[in-house]
Tab-separated table of C-alpha atoms in Angstrom:
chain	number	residue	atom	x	y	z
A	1	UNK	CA	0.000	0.000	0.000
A	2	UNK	CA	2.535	2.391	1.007
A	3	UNK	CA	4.424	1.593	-2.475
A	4	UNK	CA	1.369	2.426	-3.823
A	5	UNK	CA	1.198	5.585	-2.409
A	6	UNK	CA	4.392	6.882	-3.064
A	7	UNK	CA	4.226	5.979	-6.766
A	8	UNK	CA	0.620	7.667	-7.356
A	9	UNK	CA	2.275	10.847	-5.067
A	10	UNK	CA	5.583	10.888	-7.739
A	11	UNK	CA	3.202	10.545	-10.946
A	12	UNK	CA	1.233	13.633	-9.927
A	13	UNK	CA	4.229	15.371	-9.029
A	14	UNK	CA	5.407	14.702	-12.630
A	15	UNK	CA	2.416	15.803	-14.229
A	16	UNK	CA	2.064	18.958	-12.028
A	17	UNK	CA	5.472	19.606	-12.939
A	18	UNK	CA	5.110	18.907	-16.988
A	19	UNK	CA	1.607	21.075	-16.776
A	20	UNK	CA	3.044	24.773	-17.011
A	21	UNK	CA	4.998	24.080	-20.019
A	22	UNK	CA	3.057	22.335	-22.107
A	23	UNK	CA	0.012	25.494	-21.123
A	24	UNK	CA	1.741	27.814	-22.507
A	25	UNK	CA	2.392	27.842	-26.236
A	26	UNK	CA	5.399	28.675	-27.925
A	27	UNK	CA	6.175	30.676	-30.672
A	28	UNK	CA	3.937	33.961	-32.542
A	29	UNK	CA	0.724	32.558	-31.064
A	30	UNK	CA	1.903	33.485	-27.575
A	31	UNK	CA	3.486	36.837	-28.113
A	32	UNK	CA	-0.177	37.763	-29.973
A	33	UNK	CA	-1.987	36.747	-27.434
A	34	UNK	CA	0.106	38.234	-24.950
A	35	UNK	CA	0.429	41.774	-26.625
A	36	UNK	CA	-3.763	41.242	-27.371
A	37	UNK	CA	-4.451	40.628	-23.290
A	38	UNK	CA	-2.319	43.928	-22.242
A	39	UNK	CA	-4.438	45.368	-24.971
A	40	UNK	CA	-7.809	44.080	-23.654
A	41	UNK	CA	-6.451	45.098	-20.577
A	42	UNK	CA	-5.931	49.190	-21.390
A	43	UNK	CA	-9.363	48.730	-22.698
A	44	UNK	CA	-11.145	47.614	-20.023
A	45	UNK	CA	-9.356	50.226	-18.033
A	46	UNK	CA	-10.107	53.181	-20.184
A	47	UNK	CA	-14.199	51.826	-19.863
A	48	UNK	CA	-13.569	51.723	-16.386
A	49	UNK	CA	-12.287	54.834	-16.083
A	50	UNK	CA	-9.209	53.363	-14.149
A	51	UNK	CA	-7.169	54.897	-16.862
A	52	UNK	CA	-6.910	58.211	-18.833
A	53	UNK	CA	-6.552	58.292	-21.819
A	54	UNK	CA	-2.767	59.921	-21.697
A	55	UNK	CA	-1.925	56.828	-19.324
A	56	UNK	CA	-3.669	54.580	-22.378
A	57	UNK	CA	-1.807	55.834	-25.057
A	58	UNK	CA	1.298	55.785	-22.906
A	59	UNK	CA	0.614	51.885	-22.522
A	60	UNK	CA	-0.525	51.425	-26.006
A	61	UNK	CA	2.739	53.363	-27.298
A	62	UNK	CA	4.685	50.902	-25.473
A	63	UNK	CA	2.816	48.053	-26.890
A	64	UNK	CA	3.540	49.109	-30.326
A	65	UNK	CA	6.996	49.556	-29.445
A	66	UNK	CA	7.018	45.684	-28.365
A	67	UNK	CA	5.479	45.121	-31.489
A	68	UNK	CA	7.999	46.770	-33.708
A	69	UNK	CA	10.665	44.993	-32.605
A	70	UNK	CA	9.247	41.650	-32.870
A	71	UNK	CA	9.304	42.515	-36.650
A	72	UNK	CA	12.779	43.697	-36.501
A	73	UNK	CA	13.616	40.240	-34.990
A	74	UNK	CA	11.391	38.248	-37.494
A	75	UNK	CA	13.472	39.094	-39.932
A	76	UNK	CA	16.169	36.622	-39.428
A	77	UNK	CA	13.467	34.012	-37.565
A	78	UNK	CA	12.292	34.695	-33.886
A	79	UNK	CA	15.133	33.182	-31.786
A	80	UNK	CA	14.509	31.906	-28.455
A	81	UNK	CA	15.922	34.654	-26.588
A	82	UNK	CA	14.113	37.191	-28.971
A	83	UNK	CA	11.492	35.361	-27.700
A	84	UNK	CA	11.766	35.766	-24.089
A	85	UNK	CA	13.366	39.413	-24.480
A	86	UNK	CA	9.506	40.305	-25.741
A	87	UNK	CA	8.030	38.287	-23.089
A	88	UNK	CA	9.998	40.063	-20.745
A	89	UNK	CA	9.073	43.564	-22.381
A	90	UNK	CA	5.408	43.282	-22.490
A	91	UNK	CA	5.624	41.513	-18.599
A	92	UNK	CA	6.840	45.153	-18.149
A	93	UNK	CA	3.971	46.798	-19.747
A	94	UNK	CA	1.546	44.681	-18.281
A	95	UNK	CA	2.372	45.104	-14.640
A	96	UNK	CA	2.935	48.830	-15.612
A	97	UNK	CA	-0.938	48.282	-16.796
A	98	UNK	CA	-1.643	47.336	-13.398
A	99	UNK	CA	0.007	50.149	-12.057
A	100	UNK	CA	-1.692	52.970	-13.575
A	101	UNK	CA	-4.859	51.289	-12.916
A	102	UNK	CA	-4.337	51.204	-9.521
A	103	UNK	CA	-2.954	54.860	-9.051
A	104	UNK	CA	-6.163	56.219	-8.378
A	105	UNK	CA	-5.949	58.292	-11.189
A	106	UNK	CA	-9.464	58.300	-12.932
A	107	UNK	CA	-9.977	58.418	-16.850
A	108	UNK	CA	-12.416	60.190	-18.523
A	109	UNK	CA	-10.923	63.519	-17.360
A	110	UNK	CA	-10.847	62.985	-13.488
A	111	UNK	CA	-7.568	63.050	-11.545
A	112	UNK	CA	-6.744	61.934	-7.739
A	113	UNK	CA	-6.490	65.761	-6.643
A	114	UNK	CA	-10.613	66.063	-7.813
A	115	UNK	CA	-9.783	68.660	-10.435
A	116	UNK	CA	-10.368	68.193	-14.683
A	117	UNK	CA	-7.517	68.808	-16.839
């Protein structure tokens, strides 16, 4: 039994393990869908007013950026650590996504110190 055990306890620990990898997809698929949730993302914050719109173009700008250079490295064929260097870039724009939407800063013309701009 306690054989038993221990080998149903190391097959699930294998499987947990091999779980995150095979989740997420490799290649152009992920950086898409990755650049398409930040921009979902600046959306939903704009409609929420948890952004203004000068913090979503700021965001969007940097998206674009991200996006750019994914063509510069397509070029030559996306390399693996092309492929993590824009992972790593729009990781940066998406937590600075959560930033601004959490500054208390409110879109649609309202700003923390109650005043329009």
């Amino acid at each position: 039994m306690k054989k038993m055990l221990l080998t149903l306890v190391a097959v699930s620990a294998l499987t947990a393990a091999a779980l995150p990898a095979a989740a997420a997809p490799r290649g152009a698929n992920n950086i898409n869908a990755h650049q398409a949730q930040i921009e979902h993302r600046i959306n939903q914050g704009v409609r929420g007013h948890k952004l203004t719109q000068r913090e979503a173009t700021q965001l969007r700008t940097q998206v674009r950026q991200v996006a750019r250079l994914e063509a510069r490295y397509r070029v030559n064929g996306l390399q693996n650590w092309e492929r993590q260097d824009l992972d790593r870039r729009l990781d940066r724009v998406g937590a600075q996504v959560t930033a601004q939407m959490n500054d208390r800063d409110r879109g649609g013309g309202h700003y923390a110190g109650g005043y329009r701009r």
